[in-house]
Amino acid sequence: MRVGVLASVAHRTPPRGYGPWEQVASTIAEGLVARGHDVTLFATADSLTAARLSAVVPAGYEEDPTVEAKVAEYLHDANAFAHADGLDVISNQFDFMPLSYSRLVRTPVVTTVHGFSSPAIVPVYAAFDDVARYVSISDADRHPALTYEATVHHGIDTAAFAVGPGDGGYLLFLGRIHPDKGTHAAIEVARRAGMPLVVAGIVQDARYFAETVEPHLGRDGISYVGPVGPQERERLLGGAAALLHLIGFDEPFGLAVVESLACGTPVVAVERGSMPEILRHGTTGWLVAGVDEAVDAVAALDDLDRAACRQDAVDRFDHDRMVDGYERVLTRVVEEGVRR
Amino acid sequence: MRVGVLASVAHRTPPRGYGPWEQVASTIAEGLVARGHDVTLFATADSLTAARLSAVVPAGYEEDPTVEAKVAEYLHDANAFAHADGLDVISNQFDFMPLSYSRLVRTPVVTTVHGFSSPAIVPVYAAFDDVARYVSISDADRHPALTYEATVHHGIDTAAFAVGPGDGGYLLFLGRIHPDKGTHAAIEVARRAGMPLVVAGIVQDARYFAETVEPHLGRDGISYVGPVGPQERERLLGGAAALLHLIGFDEPFGLAVVESLACGTPVVAVERGSMPEILRHGTTGWLVAGVDEAVDAVAALDDLDRAACRQDAVDRFDHDRMVDGYERVLTRVVEEGVRR
């Protein structure tokens, strides 16, 4: 199968740091190459890939100030679609913009909807629903106005995460410091449960941090360690008794949750968004309604088996499973022919 | 000839106020309809036209805060190119973005280059030079890296401008208050020529206005009247002895110069950019090297004939001449076939 993978040009593919769209594009491209497909990766010229790289933008516009974002976007999309005739299918990981070219080519375009950055985006997806083949990143993230081909959960390289002992005697918050992520709820649960809490992640909402997190630091075992790189992340996850993921929004997918499971660490999560799809209640974590139930859940962590957490991550969220999912949907779209 | 005119969706077409790209699109669309062509205008849904209006964006993104610019641009371009098969040619008045679709359709796209908003834009135009048909708005504005089909000067509705008496005894500056436009030079010339100067236009550079213009107001007959609407514009132009257009940059085109001529008022302009193409030295104005020559030119205004100024504007810069120019280039491109 001749597959074009259209990455974002905000960052290099794979990303050096932040860059979820570029990470997904990289995982798909490398995974499909390993399975013998003929893959062209459309990405920045400094990208690293075993696929054929087709690039007209020298570097990510978030990384190189000489690259003008709008110019880069249009040149990048135009280049990818100029190659459409030589491809059986295009996997679009670059938001809604490439849809605007999709009626002008015979090659089917499978678009992963990574989320709706603003309500104004939904009408664009809806306008192309007749020709687009949408992939959701969780069943929970599906929009009722759109037709989907499949849900493919994000996958991680579980082999890169070692199972930790979970014997640090602390709970962990890992994510952006933002009301959506429930840092305040994690602090309250840890205090009521009588356990230390390690807070790790970037401060996205400075006022929220100052008002809700900072006053608790250094008391009741609450500490903030800032953003953490891969090694420290694995160490913190592996030592934690549980990850507290007490979200205040319908999260489309929770990468930290999956990473926690890969380290053998169970998760206490609010039952919203994609959480019921990711966590197995009573096996790999506890799904709770709010703070009260979360406190009870922490008291019941011994009922969960760390080996089962790890096994579930490997079985369901390894990046090979994600490549399986994309290979399946891309193959089906190619076999079904040019258009629905 | 089935012509698609692709307008900007920043503003309504024709624009209510500012909106040069939309004004050009409107003039072309209405002019070609009047000549019996089958015209589709791609513009905002609130646009006014005798052509067939094809719109997917409700209102200009500069005019309606609920319209998201990026979403509007992509939907608008996608809509226009989805209609390409039913058109013989597309006249693109919406900058470089539509070029990115031009390789995916068989319909030729004639793109008017309204200027290069940043050096980063030139590589985009260059990347499509093999398929694009570029129209420059003056010979002076041509970029050496690009191939052009024609130059078509902007035109105005000269019938809407009455010839003025030119007896107000003042000189006029009309344009953005900005170093590029030479407001400071106009003040110096007027003072040295011993004539009053009326300064009209928006303040684009507040510091320049405060330091260079404001100290002179109320002295030596220098006055500032702010931005002016069509009626006041015509009255000011018609009463002036001359328009001072002492630009400090290579101006691609000077609409105020043409409007001045339409009112019978000669122009003293620095010989840069498009000025030698627009002004006839010794007939409709004086082309000067700088302030010294401009002072001499003001002393020689009596050598110029107001009727000749008006006649030249009607002969060369009426909007019918502009429609002639676009009709000619679009017809030639259609007759030459799909691609060069």
XYZ file of C-alpha atoms in Angstrom:
680
model
C 0.000 0.000 0.000
C 1.373 3.433 -0.981
C 0.614 5.616 2.031
C 1.235 9.337 2.431
C 1.457 10.469 6.048
C 0.810 14.197 6.309
C 2.424 15.515 9.488
C 2.185 18.956 11.037
C 5.008 21.382 10.257
C 4.809 23.142 13.627
C 7.590 20.847 14.858
C 10.017 18.310 13.512
C 8.715 14.737 13.107
C 9.202 13.040 15.510
C 9.045 16.003 17.897
C 12.077 16.879 20.023
C 9.775 17.791 22.929
C 6.134 18.800 22.705
C 4.352 17.828 19.487
C 1.515 15.298 19.826
C 0.406 15.467 16.162
C 3.978 14.982 14.970
C 4.402 12.050 17.383
C 1.318 10.310 16.012
C 2.469 10.922 12.420
C 5.882 9.482 13.245
C 4.488 6.387 14.943
C 2.223 5.654 11.966
C 4.927 6.296 9.357
C 7.627 4.199 11.056
C 5.163 1.449 11.957
C 3.870 1.130 8.395
C 7.407 1.125 6.957
C 8.292 -1.727 9.345
C 5.302 -3.642 7.976
C 6.528 -3.312 4.411
C 4.312 -0.498 3.139
C 5.593 2.166 0.740
C 5.356 5.260 2.922
C 5.947 8.919 2.077
C 6.158 11.190 5.097
C 5.258 14.824 4.417
C 6.963 16.762 7.199
C 9.662 19.357 7.857
C 12.989 18.852 6.055
C 14.814 18.155 9.346
C 12.506 15.236 10.170
C 13.879 11.770 10.880
C 12.190 8.789 9.256
C 12.711 5.431 7.594
C 9.993 6.461 5.120
C 10.563 8.553 1.979
C 10.636 12.149 3.255
C 8.958 14.792 1.106
C 9.599 18.258 2.486
C 9.275 21.840 1.279
C 9.445 23.497 4.700
C 12.974 23.576 6.178
C 12.022 23.410 9.877
C 9.086 23.647 12.231
C 7.523 27.106 12.407
C 7.424 26.802 16.199
C 11.138 26.025 16.207
C 12.648 28.294 13.532
C 11.667 31.984 13.611
C 12.567 32.401 9.917
C 9.742 30.020 8.946
C 6.449 31.888 8.470
C 3.608 29.649 9.721
C 1.013 30.536 7.101
C 3.434 30.237 4.190
C 4.735 26.934 5.564
C 1.248 25.485 5.961
C 0.108 26.284 2.438
C 3.357 25.157 0.768
C 3.347 21.956 2.809
C -0.245 21.039 1.986
C 0.187 21.944 -1.681
C 3.252 19.698 -1.887
C 1.493 16.745 -0.300
C -1.548 17.002 -2.559
C 0.631 17.469 -5.655
C 1.881 13.926 -4.867
C -1.609 12.506 -4.304
C -1.808 10.717 -7.669
C 1.094 8.456 -6.673
C -0.499 7.442 -3.364
C -3.254 4.962 -2.542
C -4.306 6.845 0.582
C -3.273 9.831 2.684
C -3.279 9.757 6.497
C -3.811 13.372 7.529
C -2.452 14.311 10.959
C -2.493 18.063 10.269
C -5.890 19.266 11.427
C -8.645 20.580 9.178
C -6.600 22.502 6.595
C -5.782 19.559 4.292
C -9.510 18.787 3.999
C -9.848 21.853 1.784
C -7.790 20.077 -0.910
C -9.470 16.695 -0.557
C -12.220 17.208 -3.151
C -9.642 18.037 -5.804
C -7.861 14.667 -5.774
C -9.005 11.073 -6.341
C -6.853 9.720 -3.517
C -8.874 9.168 -0.343
C -7.813 11.218 2.675
C -8.181 9.682 6.145
C -8.178 12.505 8.684
C -7.463 11.974 12.362
C -9.458 14.462 14.394
C -7.097 15.343 17.225
C -9.682 17.529 18.886
C -11.614 20.688 18.175
C -9.412 23.659 19.021
C -12.420 25.974 18.763
C -16.149 25.578 18.009
C -15.471 27.340 14.686
C -13.578 24.251 13.487
C -16.562 21.885 13.652
C -18.328 23.405 10.591
C -15.191 22.780 8.516
C -15.130 19.110 9.437
C -18.873 18.946 8.783
C -18.463 20.616 5.373
C -16.194 17.761 4.258
C -18.022 14.933 6.012
C -19.235 13.522 2.666
C -15.716 12.903 1.338
C -13.656 12.775 4.510
C -12.832 9.556 6.364
C -12.538 10.587 9.992
C -10.662 8.732 12.696
C -11.440 9.639 16.316
C -8.821 9.245 19.023
C -11.497 7.915 21.416
C -15.147 7.027 21.080
C -15.831 9.736 23.657
C -14.340 12.419 21.421
C -16.689 11.764 18.493
C -18.763 14.738 17.412
C -22.406 13.942 16.577
C -22.232 16.015 13.374
C -19.485 13.840 11.866
C -19.252 10.350 10.372
C -16.306 8.253 11.502
C -14.439 5.326 9.953
C -12.880 4.123 13.182
C -11.545 5.012 16.602
C -7.814 4.460 17.025
C -6.466 5.052 20.511
C -3.035 6.600 20.848
C -0.259 4.134 21.588
C 3.075 4.465 23.349
C 6.309 2.485 23.159
C 5.566 0.390 26.244
C 8.985 -1.303 25.954
C 10.508 2.079 26.821
C 8.706 2.106 30.202
C 9.947 -0.223 32.942
C 7.534 -1.534 35.566
C 8.194 0.320 38.787
C 7.890 -0.978 42.375
C 5.158 1.482 43.374
C 6.704 1.633 46.830
C 7.345 5.407 47.092
C 4.382 5.869 49.387
C 3.078 8.879 47.433
C 0.325 9.771 44.985
C 1.189 11.507 41.696
C -0.325 14.307 39.629
C 1.242 14.408 36.142
C 0.051 16.899 33.555
C -0.544 20.566 32.766
C -1.294 22.612 35.903
C -4.744 23.745 34.816
C -8.292 23.462 36.235
C -9.158 20.991 33.439
C -6.600 18.582 34.790
C -7.831 18.841 38.385
C -4.615 19.660 40.217
C -6.717 21.142 43.040
C -8.776 17.967 43.322
C -5.634 15.842 43.483
C -4.342 17.975 46.368
C -7.607 17.644 48.258
C -7.761 13.879 47.778
C -4.142 13.389 48.881
C -4.675 15.478 52.012
C -7.867 13.654 52.961
C -6.248 10.291 52.214
C -3.284 11.257 54.376
C -0.744 10.579 51.656
C 1.998 12.748 50.145
C 1.383 14.105 46.625
C 3.991 14.862 43.977
C 2.775 17.419 41.405
C 4.652 17.342 38.072
C 4.004 19.252 34.845
C 4.113 22.667 33.210
C 2.157 25.547 34.740
C -0.359 26.408 32.024
C -2.561 28.601 34.215
C -0.315 30.769 36.423
C -3.153 32.271 38.464
C -4.627 28.841 39.159
C -1.197 27.630 40.270
C -0.677 30.662 42.550
C -4.126 30.463 44.128
C -4.802 26.742 44.257
C -1.502 24.876 44.292
C 1.211 27.112 45.763
C -0.424 27.649 49.204
C -0.261 23.881 49.824
C 3.372 23.313 48.870
C 5.622 22.142 51.712
C 2.599 21.197 53.870
C 0.914 17.815 54.201
C 3.608 16.318 51.927
C 2.516 18.269 48.850
C 5.461 19.051 46.551
C 5.852 20.510 43.051
C 8.719 19.243 40.905
C 8.032 21.188 37.680
C 7.970 19.669 34.213
C 9.781 16.347 33.963
C 11.686 14.630 31.147
C 11.287 10.952 30.142
C 13.601 9.443 32.787
C 12.215 11.375 35.748
C 8.702 10.757 34.427
C 9.266 6.990 34.457
C 10.815 7.126 37.929
C 7.947 9.194 39.363
C 5.306 7.006 37.741
C 7.023 3.771 38.782
C 7.300 4.819 42.426
C 3.771 6.160 42.856
C 1.021 4.265 44.627
C -1.389 5.706 42.058
C -1.808 8.452 39.492
C -4.595 10.897 40.358
C -6.288 11.977 37.124
C -9.250 13.934 38.446
C -10.108 15.801 35.246
C -12.703 18.528 35.022
C -13.400 18.158 31.293
C -14.189 15.464 28.765
C -10.611 14.600 27.931
C -10.316 13.098 24.424
C -7.428 10.864 25.457
C -5.114 10.651 28.456
C -1.548 9.833 27.514
C -0.332 10.126 31.129
C -2.883 7.498 32.152
C -1.525 5.023 29.634
C 2.075 5.776 30.625
C 1.156 5.180 34.248
C -0.307 1.776 33.419
C 2.841 0.925 31.433
C 4.808 1.515 34.654
C 2.436 -0.785 36.543
C 0.836 2.103 38.413
C -2.958 2.140 38.728
C -4.967 5.288 38.098
C -7.788 6.995 39.973
C -9.673 8.984 37.341
C -12.895 10.926 37.093
C -15.319 9.020 34.897
C -15.447 11.547 32.054
C -14.419 11.714 28.399
C -12.216 8.836 27.317
C -11.471 7.561 30.835
C -14.001 4.678 30.756
C -12.423 3.529 27.463
C -8.896 3.600 28.827
C -9.259 2.367 32.411
C -10.696 -0.995 33.472
C -12.565 -0.160 36.682
C -11.478 -2.507 39.455
C -8.536 -3.907 37.474
C -6.263 -1.076 36.288
C -7.797 1.731 38.316
C -10.876 3.249 39.798
C -13.345 5.431 37.928
C -14.835 7.933 40.344
C -17.506 10.644 40.293
C -15.510 13.157 42.309
C -13.309 13.858 45.300
C -15.261 11.801 47.862
C -15.154 8.655 45.771
C -11.518 9.337 44.924
C -10.612 9.316 48.627
C -12.328 5.927 49.006
C -10.538 4.727 45.857
C -7.134 5.588 47.286
C -7.983 3.504 50.336
C -8.748 0.579 48.012
C -5.585 0.665 45.900
C -4.444 -2.688 47.308
C -7.314 -4.346 45.447
C -5.572 -3.489 42.161
C -2.745 -5.547 40.688
C 0.259 -3.683 39.257
C 1.092 -6.557 36.887
C -2.406 -6.338 35.433
C -1.941 -2.604 34.828
C 1.268 -3.229 32.905
C -0.252 -6.087 30.921
C -3.258 -4.021 29.909
C -1.008 -1.191 28.673
C 1.006 -3.634 26.573
C -2.089 -5.394 25.240
C -4.140 -2.326 24.383
C -1.956 0.786 24.250
C 1.367 -0.280 22.801
C 2.215 1.728 19.686
C 2.032 -1.479 17.649
C -1.666 -1.641 18.495
C -2.037 1.923 17.224
C -0.267 1.006 13.985
C -2.595 -2.033 13.733
C -5.542 0.327 13.975
C -4.297 2.724 11.315
C -3.177 -0.090 9.012
C -6.658 -1.588 9.277
C -8.567 1.606 8.509
C -6.210 2.718 5.710
C -6.360 -0.736 4.081
C -10.145 -0.796 4.260
C -10.447 2.657 2.706
C -8.108 1.682 -0.145
C -9.974 -1.580 -0.765
C -13.340 0.162 -0.779
C -12.172 2.344 -3.655
C -11.739 5.989 -4.304
C -14.807 7.468 -2.665
C -17.528 6.270 -0.362
C -16.294 33.212 -21.078
C -17.064 31.579 -17.715
C -14.990 33.542 -15.212
C -14.606 32.932 -11.507
C -13.496 35.997 -9.551
C -11.978 34.975 -6.233
C -12.239 37.892 -3.804
C -10.783 38.238 -0.340
C -13.081 37.404 2.579
C -11.534 39.963 4.933
C -14.258 42.409 3.907
C -17.483 42.455 1.972
C -17.184 42.856 -1.817
C -17.328 45.710 -2.696
C -15.819 46.999 0.559
C -17.791 49.364 2.774
C -14.597 51.274 3.575
C -11.054 49.966 3.403
C -10.590 46.890 1.217
C -8.402 47.337 -1.896
C -8.415 43.654 -2.907
C -12.191 43.473 -2.565
C -12.546 46.683 -4.602
C -10.487 45.260 -7.453
C -12.456 42.002 -7.367
C -15.719 43.946 -7.481
C -14.621 46.144 -10.388
C -13.559 43.095 -12.413
C -16.689 41.094 -11.609
C -19.177 43.884 -12.365
C -17.257 44.989 -15.455
C -17.158 41.505 -16.938
C -20.870 40.959 -16.217
C -21.634 44.218 -18.054
C -19.716 42.867 -21.028
C -21.791 39.723 -21.164
C -19.478 37.215 -19.524
C -20.764 34.471 -17.237
C -19.222 35.532 -13.923
C -19.186 33.783 -10.557
C -17.986 35.938 -7.699
C -16.521 34.010 -4.759
C -16.856 36.397 -1.824
C -18.582 36.834 1.541
C -22.305 36.045 1.653
C -23.182 39.701 2.311
C -21.475 40.843 -0.887
C -23.327 42.843 -3.530
C -22.915 41.832 -7.157
C -24.644 41.423 -10.508
C -22.614 38.213 -10.925
C -23.570 34.806 -9.543
C -22.466 34.938 -5.893
C -20.943 31.774 -4.450
C -20.354 32.165 -0.731
C -19.591 29.890 2.205
C -18.366 32.604 4.580
C -21.176 34.719 6.055
C -19.263 37.994 6.459
C -15.777 39.453 6.355
C -13.494 38.215 9.119
C -12.356 41.809 9.686
C -15.984 42.879 10.074
C -17.650 40.059 12.024
C -15.881 38.809 15.163
C -17.706 35.449 14.962
C -15.917 34.650 11.694
C -12.587 32.912 12.325
C -10.088 34.097 9.686
C -8.246 30.830 9.122
C -11.417 28.772 8.912
C -12.956 31.333 6.539
C -9.935 31.358 4.238
C -9.746 27.597 3.846
C -13.500 27.118 3.389
C -13.616 29.966 0.888
C -10.723 28.689 -1.224
C -11.997 25.116 -1.097
C -15.411 26.283 -2.311
C -13.976 28.255 -5.213
C -11.772 25.397 -6.396
C -14.580 22.871 -6.018
C -16.320 24.939 -8.742
C -13.242 25.112 -10.981
C -14.445 22.484 -13.465
C -17.345 24.725 -14.469
C -15.135 27.752 -15.114
C -12.884 28.650 -18.046
C -10.574 30.745 -15.896
C -10.231 32.030 -12.314
C -9.123 35.580 -11.520
C -7.505 35.327 -8.101
C -7.550 38.536 -6.020
C -6.882 36.757 -2.715
C -3.102 36.704 -2.360
C -0.906 33.619 -2.479
C -3.120 31.119 -0.697
C -5.234 30.037 -3.702
C -2.044 29.171 -5.601
C -1.692 26.121 -3.380
C -4.798 24.622 -5.032
C -3.898 25.580 -8.585
C -1.991 22.415 -9.527
C -4.976 20.261 -8.592
C -7.388 21.724 -11.182
C -7.309 22.006 -14.977
C -8.760 25.529 -14.939
C -6.074 28.194 -15.315
C -5.706 30.603 -12.404
C -4.693 34.198 -13.137
C -3.313 35.712 -9.931
C -3.017 39.441 -9.373
C -0.001 40.138 -7.186
C -1.171 43.015 -5.005
C 2.213 43.326 -3.365
C 4.507 41.278 -1.183
C 3.383 41.651 2.431
C 6.623 40.053 3.613
C 9.775 38.678 1.955
C 8.591 35.217 3.016
C 5.780 35.446 0.443
C 8.050 35.644 -2.610
C 9.145 31.966 -2.435
C 5.490 30.915 -2.547
C 4.851 32.881 -5.720
C 8.109 31.503 -7.142
C 7.109 27.926 -6.268
C 4.019 28.254 -8.478
C 5.583 30.334 -11.241
C 5.417 27.394 -13.682
C 1.617 27.113 -13.507
C 0.591 30.547 -12.279
C -0.332 33.411 -14.578
C 0.694 36.551 -12.715
C -0.682 40.030 -13.246
C 1.308 42.940 -11.819
C -0.433 46.156 -10.770
C 2.442 48.187 -12.256
C 5.551 47.362 -14.236
C 7.534 48.779 -11.349
C 6.102 46.216 -8.923
C 7.286 43.199 -10.899
C 9.572 40.828 -9.004
C 12.527 39.492 -11.019
C 11.917 35.942 -9.789
C 8.431 35.787 -11.331
C 6.978 35.492 -14.833
C 4.085 37.827 -15.624
C 1.256 37.684 -18.149
C 0.475 41.388 -18.063
C 0.422 44.570 -16.067
C -3.038 45.938 -15.367
C -3.152 49.270 -13.594
C -5.891 49.878 -11.074
C -8.824 51.900 -12.345
C -11.353 54.145 -10.647
C -14.855 55.257 -11.548
C -13.754 58.591 -12.992
C -17.404 59.562 -13.611
C -17.809 59.676 -9.840
C -15.165 62.410 -9.557
C -16.064 65.920 -10.725
C -13.378 68.233 -12.064
C -12.637 70.816 -9.419
C -11.620 74.458 -9.900
C -8.217 74.093 -8.226
C -8.660 77.596 -6.796
C -8.310 76.860 -3.089
C -4.787 78.196 -2.990
C -3.450 75.200 -1.049
C -1.396 72.071 -1.594
C -2.728 68.688 -0.488
C -1.272 65.614 1.174
C -3.695 62.671 0.952
C -2.763 59.262 2.307
C -1.601 57.332 5.338
C 0.472 59.473 7.713
C 3.638 57.378 7.503
C 7.268 58.012 6.509
C 6.717 55.958 3.320
C 4.166 58.486 2.160
C 6.410 61.510 2.831
C 4.128 63.659 4.984
C 7.227 65.388 6.385
C 8.501 66.158 2.884
C 5.130 67.627 1.890
C 5.245 69.945 4.920
C 8.760 71.106 4.071
C 7.888 71.739 0.428
C 4.738 73.693 1.294
C 6.599 75.870 3.802
C 9.397 76.625 1.381
C 6.927 77.275 -1.428
C 5.015 79.613 0.853
C 1.715 77.837 0.354
C -0.774 76.339 2.835
C -0.904 72.536 3.101
C -3.917 70.402 3.973
C -2.940 66.993 5.386
C -5.655 64.318 5.130
C -5.531 60.622 5.964
C -5.327 58.103 8.783
C -2.417 58.241 11.213
C -0.659 54.934 10.646
C 2.522 55.847 12.513
C 1.566 57.731 15.687
C 5.130 58.561 16.708
C 5.925 59.917 13.249
C 2.773 62.039 13.413
C 3.635 63.375 16.879
C 7.240 64.201 16.033
C 7.053 65.271 12.405
C 3.565 66.570 11.670
C 1.985 67.840 14.893
C 4.619 70.518 15.683
C 3.779 72.256 12.383
C 0.001 72.296 12.733
C -1.555 75.758 12.966
C 1.617 77.441 11.682
C 2.533 78.405 8.121
C -0.932 77.310 7.003
C -0.360 73.604 7.803
C -3.581 71.848 8.872
C -4.604 68.250 9.530
C -8.201 67.247 8.742
C -8.019 63.512 9.595
C -9.330 60.727 7.378
C -11.856 61.878 4.778
C -14.836 60.163 3.110
C -15.572 60.243 -0.622
C -17.306 63.661 -0.744
C -14.724 65.526 1.328
C -11.989 63.745 -0.586
C -13.361 65.012 -3.894
C -13.781 68.536 -2.528
C -10.229 68.651 -1.143
C -8.739 67.222 -4.328
C -10.761 69.530 -6.571
C -9.750 72.678 -4.710
C -6.028 71.939 -4.428
C -3.389 73.544 -6.610
C -1.564 70.214 -6.568
C -1.274 66.930 -4.717
C 2.128 66.402 -3.086
C 3.030 62.708 -3.322
C 6.614 62.719 -2.084
C 6.925 59.006 -1.353
C 9.889 57.423 0.337
C 9.394 53.906 -1.055
C 8.791 52.191 -4.372
C 5.032 52.442 -4.293
C 3.410 49.687 -6.385
C 0.505 51.943 -7.359
C -0.854 55.290 -6.167
C -4.610 55.414 -6.066
C -4.654 58.960 -4.624
C -2.591 60.144 -7.604
C -5.154 58.829 -10.054
C -8.044 60.292 -8.056
C -6.286 63.651 -8.052
C -5.947 63.581 -11.826
C -9.636 62.664 -12.139
C -10.419 65.902 -10.274
C -8.173 67.823 -12.673
C -5.501 68.367 -10.057
C -1.857 67.833 -11.085
C 0.553 65.882 -8.915
C 4.100 66.530 -7.752
C 5.558 63.090 -7.071
C 8.935 61.580 -6.285
C 10.131 59.577 -9.284
C 10.017 56.162 -7.632
C 8.059 52.928 -8.020
C 5.031 53.257 -10.259
C 5.042 57.070 -10.422
C 6.711 57.309 -13.876
C 4.032 54.923 -15.222
C 1.164 56.933 -13.784
C 2.243 60.559 -14.206
C 3.109 62.240 -17.506
C 5.954 64.577 -16.567
C 5.184 68.088 -17.792
C 1.561 67.284 -18.648
C -0.227 65.821 -15.620
C 2.427 66.578 -13.033
C 6.073 66.829 -12.194
C 8.318 63.891 -11.332
C 10.970 65.072 -8.889
C 14.067 63.681 -7.206
C 13.379 65.229 -3.817
C 12.332 68.257 -1.822
C 14.425 70.846 -3.718
C 12.982 69.862 -7.079
C 9.528 69.661 -5.584
C 9.722 73.284 -4.451
C 10.648 74.283 -8.022
C 7.833 72.110 -9.355
C 5.247 73.883 -7.194
C 6.437 77.182 -8.687
C 5.805 75.710 -12.161
C 2.279 74.396 -11.613
C 0.865 76.959 -14.031
C 2.615 75.121 -16.865
C 0.264 72.191 -16.307
C -3.269 72.013 -17.688
C -6.056 70.784 -15.380
C -8.154 69.603 -18.341
C -5.251 67.444 -19.523
C -5.010 65.867 -16.068
C -8.681 64.952 -16.130
C -8.496 63.633 -19.679
C -5.521 61.425 -18.883
C -7.309 59.929 -15.870
C -10.344 59.146 -18.026
C -8.253 57.760 -20.873
C -5.896 55.594 -18.862
C -7.247 55.021 -15.359
C -10.997 54.700 -15.675
C -12.234 51.384 -14.272
C -13.363 50.454 -17.775
C -9.715 50.488 -18.841
C -8.925 48.157 -15.947
C -11.713 45.809 -16.997
C -10.327 45.989 -20.571
C -6.978 44.876 -19.221
C -8.367 41.956 -17.232
C -10.716 40.898 -20.034
C -7.748 40.832 -22.392
C -5.474 38.734 -20.183
C -8.223 36.330 -19.095
C -9.357 35.821 -22.702
C -5.803 35.175 -23.852
C -5.196 32.630 -21.103
C -8.420 30.802 -21.968
C -7.606 30.784 -25.683
C -4.099 29.499 -25.060
C -5.514 26.437 -23.351
C -5.303 24.847 -19.999
C -1.631 25.189 -19.186
C 1.290 27.087 -20.621
